Short mmCIF file of C-alpha atoms in Angstrom, two decimals:
data_model
loop_
_atom_site.label_atom_id
_atom_site.label_comp_id
_atom_site.label_asym_id
_atom_site.label_seq_id
_atom_site.Cartn_x
_atom_site.Cartn_y
_atom_site.Cartn_z
CA MET A 188 -65.80 182.51 -85.33
CA ALA A 189 -65.99 181.18 -88.90
CA GLY A 190 -67.56 183.12 -91.83
CA ASN A 191 -66.61 185.97 -93.79
CA LYS A 192 -63.06 186.69 -92.39
CA THR A 193 -62.00 190.07 -93.64
CA CYS A 194 -58.35 190.12 -94.77
CA GLU A 195 -58.01 193.95 -93.70
CA PRO A 196 -55.78 193.43 -90.70
CA PHE A 197 -53.10 191.72 -93.11
CA TRP A 198 -52.90 194.99 -95.33
CA TRP A 199 -53.16 197.08 -92.01
CA ALA A 200 -50.32 195.27 -90.67
CA LEU A 201 -48.10 195.96 -93.80
CA PHE A 202 -49.47 199.63 -94.00
CA SER A 203 -48.35 200.13 -90.36
CA ALA A 204 -44.97 198.50 -90.97
CA GLY A 205 -44.47 200.70 -93.96
CA GLY A 206 -45.57 203.74 -92.15
CA VAL A 207 -43.00 203.17 -89.41
CA VAL A 208 -40.16 202.56 -91.85
CA ALA A 209 -40.95 205.61 -94.05
CA ALA A 210 -41.26 207.76 -90.90
CA PHE A 211 -37.87 206.84 -89.37
CA LEU A 212 -35.64 206.34 -92.54
CA VAL A 213 -37.11 208.15 -95.54
CA PRO A 214 -36.37 211.71 -94.67
CA ILE A 215 -32.65 211.22 -94.26
CA HIS A 216 -32.56 209.13 -97.33
CA ILE A 217 -34.12 212.08 -99.48
CA VAL A 218 -31.47 214.26 -98.20
CA LEU A 219 -28.72 211.77 -99.26
CA VAL A 220 -30.33 210.80 -102.68
CA GLY A 221 -31.94 213.98 -103.47
CA PHE A 222 -29.37 216.41 -102.22
CA ALA A 223 -26.17 215.23 -100.87
CA VAL A 224 -24.75 213.02 -103.70
CA PRO A 225 -26.25 214.72 -106.89
CA LEU A 226 -25.10 218.40 -105.51
CA GLY A 227 -21.55 216.74 -104.80
CA TRP A 228 -21.36 217.27 -101.07
CA ILE A 229 -20.88 213.46 -100.43
CA SER A 230 -19.36 211.34 -103.25
CA ASP A 231 -21.10 207.96 -104.29
CA THR A 232 -20.15 205.19 -106.73
CA GLY A 233 -22.72 202.95 -105.78
CA VAL A 234 -20.26 200.09 -104.80
CA LEU A 235 -22.26 200.09 -101.37
CA TYR A 236 -25.55 198.74 -102.71
CA GLN A 237 -23.68 195.70 -103.73
CA HIS A 238 -23.34 194.23 -100.29
CA TRP A 239 -25.84 191.56 -99.37
CA TRP A 240 -26.72 193.25 -96.04
CA VAL A 241 -27.07 196.65 -97.60
CA LYS A 242 -29.52 195.12 -100.20
CA ALA A 243 -31.44 193.63 -97.46
CA TYR A 244 -31.80 196.98 -95.80
CA LEU A 245 -32.82 198.37 -99.20
CA PHE A 246 -35.45 195.92 -99.69
CA VAL A 247 -37.18 196.83 -96.41
CA LEU A 248 -36.43 200.47 -97.07
CA ILE A 249 -38.14 200.40 -100.47
CA SER A 250 -40.86 197.77 -100.44
CA LEU A 251 -42.60 198.12 -97.05
CA PRO A 252 -43.61 201.79 -97.60
CA LEU A 253 -45.05 200.95 -100.94
CA TYR A 254 -47.71 199.11 -98.96
CA HIS A 255 -48.00 202.13 -96.86
CA TRP A 256 -48.74 204.15 -99.86
CA ALA A 257 -51.00 201.35 -101.31
CA HIS A 258 -53.53 201.22 -98.18
CA ARG A 259 -53.51 204.93 -97.77
CA PHE A 260 -53.87 206.06 -101.36
CA TYR A 261 -56.72 203.60 -101.97
CA PHE A 262 -58.34 205.05 -99.01
CA ALA A 263 -57.84 208.45 -99.91
CA LEU A 264 -59.38 208.00 -103.46
CA ASN A 265 -62.34 206.04 -102.10
CA ASP A 266 -62.86 209.32 -99.79
CA MET A 267 -62.59 211.61 -102.62
CA GLY A 268 -65.44 210.00 -104.53
CA LEU A 269 -63.90 207.17 -106.42
CA LYS A 270 -65.68 204.53 -104.54
CA PRO A 271 -67.52 203.54 -107.62
CA ILE A 272 -64.38 202.25 -109.03
CA ARG A 273 -62.78 200.90 -106.02
CA LYS A 274 -62.24 197.26 -107.32
CA PRO A 275 -59.92 198.36 -110.20
CA LEU A 276 -58.42 200.89 -107.60
CA ALA A 277 -57.64 198.02 -105.40
CA VAL A 278 -55.74 196.29 -108.10
CA PHE A 279 -53.81 199.26 -109.06
CA CYS A 280 -52.82 200.12 -105.49
CA TYR A 281 -52.11 196.94 -103.78
CA GLY A 282 -51.19 195.22 -107.17
CA GLY A 283 -48.93 198.27 -107.78
CA ALA A 284 -47.13 197.46 -104.13
CA VAL A 285 -46.71 193.89 -105.18
CA VAL A 286 -45.34 194.57 -108.51
CA GLY A 287 -42.95 197.09 -106.89
CA THR A 288 -41.68 194.49 -104.40
CA PHE A 289 -40.90 192.08 -106.96
CA ALA A 290 -39.17 194.87 -109.19
CA THR A 291 -37.15 195.78 -105.86
CA ILE A 292 -36.00 192.01 -105.58
CA TRP A 293 -34.97 191.78 -108.99
CA ILE A 294 -33.31 195.09 -109.25
CA LEU A 295 -31.29 194.34 -106.12
CA LEU A 296 -30.37 190.73 -107.32
CA ARG A 297 -29.05 192.53 -110.45
CA VAL A 298 -26.82 195.14 -109.20
CA MET B 224 -80.99 244.63 -68.32
CA SER B 225 -79.31 245.44 -71.63
CA ASP B 226 -81.15 245.58 -74.77
CA GLU B 227 -78.75 243.50 -77.04
CA LYS B 228 -79.81 241.08 -79.51
CA VAL B 229 -78.23 238.27 -81.44
CA THR B 230 -79.57 236.50 -84.49
CA LEU B 231 -79.93 232.89 -84.98
CA LYS B 232 -80.34 231.07 -88.39
CA VAL B 233 -82.11 227.75 -87.59
CA THR B 234 -82.71 224.85 -90.04
CA ARG B 235 -86.52 224.34 -90.84
CA TYR B 236 -87.87 221.26 -92.47
CA ARG B 237 -91.38 220.19 -92.56
CA PRO B 238 -91.70 216.64 -93.42
CA GLY B 239 -94.29 216.10 -96.13
CA LEU B 240 -94.33 219.64 -96.61
CA ASP B 241 -90.92 220.51 -97.60
CA VAL B 242 -88.44 219.02 -100.14
CA VAL B 243 -85.29 220.45 -98.80
CA PRO B 244 -84.64 222.23 -95.50
CA THR B 245 -84.40 226.23 -95.46
CA MET B 246 -82.95 228.38 -93.19
CA GLN B 247 -85.28 230.73 -90.79
CA SER B 248 -83.93 233.66 -88.81
CA TYR B 249 -84.80 234.60 -85.26
CA THR B 250 -83.59 237.66 -83.20
CA VAL B 251 -83.25 236.46 -79.50
CA PRO B 252 -82.08 238.68 -76.45
CA TYR B 253 -78.51 238.26 -76.11
CA ARG B 254 -77.32 237.31 -72.52
CA SER B 255 -73.75 236.53 -71.50
CA ASP B 256 -74.52 233.49 -69.59
CA TRP B 257 -76.97 231.98 -72.07
CA VAL B 258 -76.25 228.84 -74.25
CA VAL B 259 -77.66 228.11 -77.81
CA LEU B 260 -80.23 225.89 -76.05
CA ASP B 261 -81.42 228.73 -73.98
CA ALA B 262 -81.93 230.51 -77.21
CA LEU B 263 -83.94 227.80 -78.73
CA ASN B 264 -86.02 227.69 -75.79
CA TYR B 265 -86.78 231.26 -76.02
CA ILE B 266 -87.54 230.86 -79.56
CA LYS B 267 -90.09 228.05 -79.01
CA ASP B 268 -91.47 229.58 -75.79
CA GLN B 269 -91.95 233.27 -77.14
CA VAL B 270 -91.40 233.35 -80.73
CA ASP B 271 -92.28 230.27 -82.75
CA GLY B 272 -93.72 227.27 -81.00
CA THR B 273 -93.60 225.02 -84.19
CA LEU B 274 -89.62 224.64 -84.00
CA SER B 275 -88.75 221.11 -82.99
CA TYR B 276 -85.54 219.99 -81.40
CA ARG B 277 -84.11 217.65 -78.62
CA TRP B 278 -82.99 218.52 -75.22
CA SER B 279 -83.33 217.27 -71.56
CA CYS B 280 -80.58 218.03 -68.86
CA ARG B 281 -79.36 221.05 -70.04
CA MET B 282 -76.09 220.36 -68.35
CA GLY B 283 -74.14 218.14 -70.74
CA VAL B 284 -74.80 214.50 -69.50
CA CYS B 285 -77.82 213.39 -71.17
CA GLY B 286 -76.46 213.75 -74.99
CA SER B 287 -79.69 214.63 -76.32
CA CYS B 288 -79.10 218.29 -77.72
CA GLY B 289 -76.38 217.62 -80.27
CA MET B 290 -76.52 219.95 -83.32
CA MET B 291 -74.45 221.77 -85.50
CA VAL B 292 -73.43 225.37 -84.40
CA ASN B 293 -71.69 227.29 -87.05
CA ASN B 294 -70.80 223.90 -88.64
CA VAL B 295 -69.25 222.46 -85.60
CA PRO B 296 -71.17 219.23 -83.91
CA MET B 297 -71.69 220.71 -80.44
CA LEU B 298 -74.07 220.09 -77.44
CA THR B 299 -76.21 223.05 -77.53
CA CYS B 300 -76.46 223.35 -73.71
CA ALA B 301 -72.63 223.92 -73.68
CA ALA B 302 -72.32 226.41 -76.55
CA PHE B 303 -72.30 229.81 -75.06
CA LEU B 304 -73.79 232.86 -77.01
CA ARG B 305 -70.80 234.93 -75.84
CA ASP B 306 -68.47 232.69 -77.93
CA TYR B 307 -70.24 233.90 -81.13
CA TYR B 308 -71.71 237.24 -80.30
CA PRO B 309 -72.22 239.55 -82.14
CA GLY B 310 -71.93 237.44 -85.10
CA GLU B 311 -74.98 235.29 -86.25
CA ILE B 312 -75.34 231.77 -85.23
CA ARG B 313 -76.13 228.98 -87.53
CA VAL B 314 -78.05 225.97 -85.75
CA GLU B 315 -78.54 223.01 -87.94
CA PRO B 316 -79.52 219.31 -87.41
CA LEU B 317 -76.23 217.16 -86.76
CA VAL B 318 -74.86 216.33 -90.41
CA ASN B 319 -74.42 212.71 -91.69
CA PHE B 320 -78.04 211.71 -90.26
CA PRO B 321 -81.29 211.93 -92.01
CA VAL B 322 -83.51 214.88 -90.74
CA ILE B 323 -86.89 213.90 -89.31
CA ARG B 324 -87.99 217.45 -88.70
CA ASP B 325 -86.18 220.89 -88.11
CA LEU B 326 -83.15 220.09 -85.92
CA VAL B 327 -84.39 216.59 -85.13
CA ILE B 328 -82.55 213.77 -86.61
CA ASP B 329 -83.25 209.90 -87.12
CA MET B 330 -80.69 208.04 -84.83
CA SER B 331 -82.22 204.52 -85.55
CA ASP B 332 -78.87 203.74 -87.51
CA PHE B 333 -76.84 204.55 -84.47
CA MET B 334 -79.34 202.36 -82.06
CA THR B 335 -78.81 199.51 -84.21
CA LYS B 336 -74.81 199.88 -84.49
CA LEU B 337 -74.73 200.27 -80.88
CA LYS B 338 -76.74 197.09 -80.14
CA SER B 339 -74.49 195.21 -82.90
CA VAL B 340 -71.29 195.56 -80.58
CA LYS B 341 -73.19 193.99 -77.82
CA PRO B 342 -72.42 197.07 -75.08
CA TRP B 343 -72.93 194.83 -71.98
CA MET B 344 -71.18 192.49 -69.91
CA ILE B 345 -70.62 189.07 -71.33
CA ARG B 346 -69.62 186.08 -69.49
CA ASP B 347 -69.06 182.46 -69.91
CA SER B 348 -70.69 181.79 -66.72
CA GLU B 349 -72.21 184.21 -64.24
CA LYS B 350 -70.43 183.99 -60.66
CA PRO B 351 -73.16 183.33 -58.05
CA VAL B 352 -73.82 185.94 -55.55
CA SER B 353 -72.72 183.72 -52.57
CA GLU B 354 -69.20 183.89 -54.33
CA GLY B 355 -69.24 188.03 -53.91
CA GLU B 356 -68.56 190.69 -56.08
CA TYR B 357 -66.19 191.00 -59.05
CA LEU B 358 -63.03 192.65 -57.82
CA GLN B 359 -60.82 195.00 -59.91
CA THR B 360 -57.64 196.83 -59.08
CA PRO B 361 -57.32 200.54 -59.86
CA GLU B 362 -55.16 199.49 -63.05
CA GLN B 363 -57.87 197.28 -64.48
CA LEU B 364 -60.33 200.08 -64.12
CA ASP B 365 -57.98 202.48 -65.57
CA ALA B 366 -58.15 200.18 -68.55
CA TYR B 367 -61.39 201.13 -69.46
CA GLN B 368 -63.00 204.02 -67.32
CA GLN B 369 -62.67 206.78 -69.77
CA PHE B 370 -64.82 204.82 -72.57
CA THR B 371 -67.61 204.69 -70.00
CA GLN B 372 -68.11 208.28 -70.17
CA CYS B 373 -69.86 208.42 -73.71
CA ILE B 374 -73.24 209.73 -73.32
CA ASN B 375 -74.41 208.61 -77.08
CA CYS B 376 -74.62 212.20 -78.09
CA MET B 377 -73.55 211.23 -81.62
CA LEU B 378 -71.46 214.29 -82.11
CA CYS B 379 -68.39 212.01 -83.27
CA TYR B 380 -70.83 210.54 -86.26
CA SER B 381 -71.41 213.96 -87.35
CA ALA B 382 -67.59 214.87 -87.23
CA CYS B 383 -66.67 211.84 -89.03
CA PRO B 384 -66.29 212.31 -92.66
CA VAL B 385 -66.03 208.35 -93.25
CA TYR B 386 -69.34 207.70 -91.61
CA GLY B 387 -70.75 210.67 -94.01
CA LEU B 388 -69.00 208.69 -97.03
CA GLU B 389 -69.79 205.04 -96.08
CA PRO B 390 -73.19 204.74 -94.01
CA GLU B 391 -72.22 201.37 -93.29
CA PHE B 392 -69.54 202.31 -91.09
CA LEU B 393 -69.80 201.13 -87.36
CA GLY B 394 -68.76 204.58 -86.29
CA PRO B 395 -66.71 206.00 -83.19
CA ALA B 396 -68.94 205.72 -80.50
CA ALA B 397 -70.26 202.23 -81.11
CA ILE B 398 -66.38 200.98 -81.60
CA ALA B 399 -65.42 202.71 -78.38
CA LEU B 400 -68.45 201.34 -76.40
CA GLY B 401 -67.48 197.82 -77.93
CA TYR B 402 -63.73 198.35 -76.64
CA ARG B 403 -65.05 199.67 -73.39
CA TYR B 404 -66.52 196.25 -72.81
CA ASN B 405 -63.37 194.44 -74.37
CA MET B 406 -61.20 196.05 -72.06
CA ASP B 407 -63.23 195.33 -68.78
CA SER B 408 -61.58 192.54 -66.90
CA ARG B 409 -64.89 191.42 -65.94
CA ASP B 410 -66.03 190.90 -69.63
CA GLN B 411 -65.53 187.87 -71.67
CA GLY B 412 -67.10 188.92 -74.92
CA ASN B 413 -64.13 189.64 -77.18
CA LYS B 414 -64.50 186.91 -79.38
CA GLU B 415 -68.57 187.53 -79.67
CA ARG B 416 -67.66 191.11 -80.77
CA GLU B 417 -64.89 190.57 -83.07
CA SER B 418 -66.74 189.79 -86.29
CA VAL B 419 -68.55 193.35 -85.77
CA ILE B 420 -65.88 195.36 -84.64
CA GLY B 421 -63.02 193.57 -86.32
CA GLY B 422 -65.46 193.26 -89.61
CA HIS B 423 -65.13 195.15 -92.73
CA ASP B 424 -67.44 198.03 -91.66
CA GLY B 425 -65.79 198.03 -88.27
CA VAL B 426 -62.43 199.56 -87.29
CA TRP B 427 -61.10 198.92 -90.62
CA GLN B 428 -63.07 201.82 -92.41
CA CYS B 429 -61.49 204.31 -90.02
CA THR B 430 -58.57 206.41 -91.58
CA PHE B 431 -57.80 208.05 -88.18
CA ILE B 432 -58.98 211.51 -89.08
CA GLY B 433 -59.25 212.04 -85.26
CA GLU B 434 -62.18 214.52 -85.66
CA CYS B 435 -64.27 212.26 -83.66
CA THR B 436 -62.06 212.96 -80.29
CA GLU B 437 -61.66 216.60 -81.18
CA VAL B 438 -65.71 216.87 -80.72
CA CYS B 439 -66.30 214.67 -77.95
CA PRO B 440 -67.78 216.51 -74.95
CA LYS B 441 -67.08 213.75 -72.45
CA HIS B 442 -63.29 213.27 -73.58
CA VAL B 443 -63.85 209.95 -74.46
CA ASP B 444 -61.36 209.76 -77.16
CA PRO B 445 -63.03 207.43 -79.45
CA ALA B 446 -60.17 207.61 -82.16
CA ALA B 447 -57.72 206.04 -79.39
CA ALA B 448 -60.25 203.24 -79.02
CA ILE B 449 -60.46 202.56 -82.54
CA GLN B 450 -56.59 202.50 -83.44
CA ARG B 451 -56.25 200.33 -80.24
CA SER B 452 -59.00 198.06 -81.50
CA LYS B 453 -57.15 197.88 -84.83
CA VAL B 454 -54.09 196.53 -83.06
CA ASN B 455 -56.02 194.21 -81.01
CA SER B 456 -57.95 192.82 -84.13
CA THR B 457 -54.54 192.33 -85.96
CA LYS B 458 -52.97 190.64 -83.25
CA GLU B 459 -56.05 188.38 -83.01
CA TRP B 460 -56.22 187.77 -86.64
CA PHE B 461 -52.31 186.78 -87.10
CA THR B 462 -52.69 184.46 -83.96
CA SER B 463 -55.61 182.60 -85.01
CA LEU B 464 -54.11 182.41 -88.33
CA LEU B 465 -50.60 181.08 -87.30
CA LEU B 466 -51.81 179.46 -84.17
CA PRO B 467 -55.24 177.96 -84.95
CA TRP B 468 -55.44 175.30 -82.19
CA GLY B 469 -57.25 176.69 -78.82
CA GLN B 470 -60.12 178.36 -81.31
CA ARG B 471 -63.67 178.18 -79.79
CA MET C 17 -94.31 199.45 -76.21
CA ILE C 18 -91.55 200.27 -78.85
CA SER C 19 -92.64 203.18 -80.79
CA PRO C 20 -92.91 202.96 -84.68
CA GLY C 21 -90.19 205.46 -85.49
CA PRO C 22 -90.23 208.23 -88.00
CA ASP C 23 -91.91 207.79 -91.38
CA LYS C 24 -88.87 206.91 -93.51
CA SER C 25 -90.58 208.26 -96.82
CA LYS C 26 -90.52 211.69 -95.38
CA LEU C 27 -86.94 211.98 -93.89
CA TYR C 28 -84.68 214.17 -95.58
CA TYR C 29 -81.38 212.76 -96.69
CA PRO C 30 -78.48 215.05 -96.61
CA THR C 31 -75.59 214.18 -99.30
CA MET C 32 -71.96 214.62 -98.77
CA PRO C 33 -70.04 216.41 -101.59
CA ALA C 34 -66.72 214.94 -102.79
CA THR C 35 -65.08 218.23 -101.86
CA TRP C 36 -65.71 217.35 -98.12
CA TRP C 37 -62.06 217.51 -97.27
CA LEU C 38 -61.83 221.32 -98.49
CA ARG C 39 -64.36 222.43 -96.10
CA ARG C 40 -62.57 222.52 -92.87
CA ARG C 41 -58.88 222.85 -91.98
CA SER C 42 -58.53 219.63 -90.02
CA TYR C 43 -59.98 217.61 -93.08
CA PHE C 44 -57.47 219.34 -95.35
CA LEU C 45 -54.55 218.61 -93.28
CA PHE C 46 -55.97 214.98 -93.17
CA MET C 47 -55.74 214.67 -96.74
CA VAL C 48 -52.34 216.39 -97.05
CA ARG C 49 -51.23 213.70 -94.62
CA GLU C 50 -52.58 210.85 -96.63
CA LEU C 51 -51.32 212.20 -100.04
CA SER C 52 -47.74 212.52 -98.44
CA SER C 53 -47.52 208.89 -98.89
CA VAL C 54 -47.60 209.25 -102.88
CA PHE C 55 -44.39 211.47 -102.48
CA ILE C 56 -42.72 208.92 -100.52
CA ALA C 57 -43.70 206.30 -103.18
CA ILE C 58 -42.47 208.45 -106.07
CA PHE C 59 -39.07 208.93 -104.23
CA LEU C 60 -38.52 205.32 -103.35
CA ILE C 61 -39.11 204.57 -107.22
CA VAL C 62 -36.64 207.18 -108.14
CA PHE C 63 -34.17 205.61 -105.53
CA LEU C 64 -34.81 202.19 -107.09
CA VAL C 65 -34.16 203.38 -110.52
CA GLN C 66 -30.95 204.92 -109.39
CA ILE C 67 -29.87 201.73 -107.89
CA TYR C 68 -30.91 199.91 -111.26
CA GLN C 69 -28.63 202.11 -113.18
CA LEU C 70 -25.58 200.49 -111.42
CA SER C 71 -26.48 197.03 -113.37
CA GLU C 72 -26.10 199.35 -116.19
CA GLY C 73 -22.57 200.30 -115.40
CA GLN C 74 -20.66 202.84 -113.58
CA GLN C 75 -21.28 205.59 -116.32
CA SER C 76 -25.08 205.01 -116.32
CA TYR C 77 -25.22 205.29 -112.69
CA THR C 78 -23.05 208.72 -112.71
CA ALA C 79 -25.38 210.13 -115.50
CA PHE C 80 -28.37 209.45 -113.20
CA ILE C 81 -27.16 211.10 -110.19
CA GLN C 82 -26.06 214.10 -112.47
CA LYS C 83 -29.69 214.15 -113.68
CA LEU C 84 -30.87 214.35 -110.15
CA GLY C 85 -28.82 217.70 -109.63
CA SER C 86 -31.23 219.16 -112.27
CA PRO C 87 -33.57 222.02 -110.91
CA GLY C 88 -36.50 219.89 -111.58
CA TRP C 89 -35.22 217.00 -109.78
CA ILE C 90 -34.00 219.29 -106.82
CA THR C 91 -37.11 220.94 -106.70
CA PHE C 92 -39.05 217.47 -106.57
CA HIS C 93 -36.85 216.40 -103.58
CA VAL C 94 -37.52 219.78 -101.83
CA VAL C 95 -41.16 218.87 -101.96
CA ALA C 96 -40.90 215.34 -101.23
CA LEU C 97 -38.63 216.05 -98.26
CA PHE C 98 -41.39 218.51 -96.86
CA PHE C 99 -44.04 215.69 -97.31
CA ALA C 100 -41.88 213.04 -95.78
CA ILE C 101 -41.07 215.07 -92.71
CA TYR C 102 -44.99 215.69 -92.56
CA HIS C 103 -45.48 212.08 -92.74
CA THR C 104 -42.89 211.35 -89.93
CA LEU C 105 -44.50 213.93 -87.42
CA THR C 106 -48.00 213.07 -88.23
CA TRP C 107 -47.07 209.62 -87.81
CA PHE C 108 -45.38 209.73 -84.71
CA GLN C 109 -48.44 211.76 -83.44
CA SER C 110 -50.67 208.95 -84.24
CA SER C 111 -48.27 206.51 -82.60
CA SER C 112 -48.67 208.42 -79.24
CA VAL C 113 -52.28 207.89 -79.26
CA VAL C 114 -52.01 204.25 -79.99
CA LEU C 115 -49.05 203.47 -77.79
CA GLN C 116 -49.72 203.19 -74.02
CA ILE C 117 -46.70 202.93 -71.90
CA LYS C 118 -47.52 202.89 -68.14
CA ILE C 119 -45.35 203.29 -65.10
CA GLY C 120 -47.72 201.86 -62.49
CA ARG C 121 -50.86 203.93 -63.12
CA GLN C 122 -49.33 206.68 -64.82
CA GLU C 123 -49.27 206.86 -68.47
CA ILE C 124 -46.43 208.38 -70.19
CA PRO C 125 -47.84 211.64 -71.63
CA ARG C 126 -48.35 211.91 -75.23
CA PRO C 127 -46.22 214.72 -75.91
CA VAL C 128 -43.35 212.85 -74.17
CA VAL C 129 -43.83 209.66 -76.21
CA MET C 130 -43.85 212.16 -79.46
CA GLY C 131 -40.44 213.51 -78.05
CA ILE C 132 -39.00 210.27 -77.47
CA HIS C 133 -40.19 209.28 -81.19
CA ILE C 134 -38.49 212.29 -82.49
CA GLY C 135 -35.27 211.70 -80.70
CA ALA C 136 -35.03 208.23 -82.10
CA TRP C 137 -35.81 209.46 -85.58
CA ILE C 138 -32.84 212.04 -85.21
CA VAL C 139 -30.58 209.32 -83.99
CA ALA C 140 -31.43 206.81 -86.76
CA SER C 141 -30.94 209.66 -89.30
CA ALA C 142 -27.59 210.29 -87.93
CA VAL C 143 -26.43 206.69 -87.99
CA ILE C 144 -27.65 206.42 -91.75
CA LEU C 145 -25.80 209.42 -92.57
CA VAL C 146 -22.60 208.33 -90.73
CA LEU C 147 -22.81 204.85 -92.04
CA PHE C 148 -23.08 206.23 -95.71
CA ILE C 149 -20.36 208.49 -95.39
CA LEU C 150 -17.97 205.94 -94.09
CA LEU C 151 -19.30 202.84 -95.91
CA ARG C 152 -19.75 204.21 -99.41
CA SER C 153 -16.53 203.15 -101.14
#
């Protein structure tokens, strides 16, 4: 089946993977980063984030849900009446996720 | 015989005469066993013969009498007056469709889309009669049976905001019926349907709001059909990308 | 013989307002679900910025963590946590529709599939929590 092959499945696959990661892992990390450490319940010097295997985990945790956001936010904005500017919106959303991915890699390598 | 009455507010639209639809009030007898369709038939027979609407079997199998009842897409033969009485009942044409007259909508878009998913058995070669019937196990029947129940009533299209926003969207019923054939073990037409079902205006417009399944009077669960079609289309997309040999 | 169909010039074409999602509870909750992804994304950026502080030195890192203890940031994280859990539960609900797990001809009921997801989520969260406490130094 040649012809106009849509690349929707690619973005949807990333959206799904990001959704799964966000669903299982984000709540507990919000508890740790947003409450447990700042309020002193658990101390944290950040040394943990310097191990390579933790960095690999963090890469998955941070970058995949960005694609989840991009796909969902793009469709939500379209559905709320911004369809006329959907091309700039696509660049902002999916492009934003890609930029976020590179920023994540860059930061994790620096640390 | 009690003397109770109920008020119906019904959409009137006369093509060529009206620019926009208006609402007309009718008072009909209240009977606890009447449905909205009975009330409409009473209006047509006894009060105002000019009111136009579709109906047929009056028992929930033909799919003709779909309308908005108090803003919810329903089969009017399944909407009991007693669930609304004594409040007034708004009867409007199914939303997201052009209105031909009063409560009658133009369904040609749906018919085109339905045809585009090729809702019939597609085979590379027919089995000759001498070889006997196609056999199916109960498990093979389970895979698609629920999706055969669609009566093309189009309530799901009214419930779907995406269809309202994107008129090109294939829509719940068409996708569910395409899925019904794709999941039928006797069918070999997945590839032929893929460009439509897996195309930009196919499953990918759906954002899984889920209202289509909520309003379906036959429990087809089109939302499930669409999401599973997304998974299948994605698998097919990655497979054909990574393993391009074996393509037709 | 195919009938010619309605006169298209006389059809009434209804329009859909941009506020369609405020008109029904189910549509509104759908939009809440979609917008939960925004809070998740913002939180992850905040987390990423915190990790970045490590490359600027221990003092930067500690200072950033102290800032997160301010009432404004705590409020943000309360809101973000609410949306994250809403995402989790609605995601599991969606998953239970897509996934068909069969034992013979019996399909595992959707509430059970959802329960299994929630159980796995609690276990995963506990594992992360324990690992963080044990390995942070």
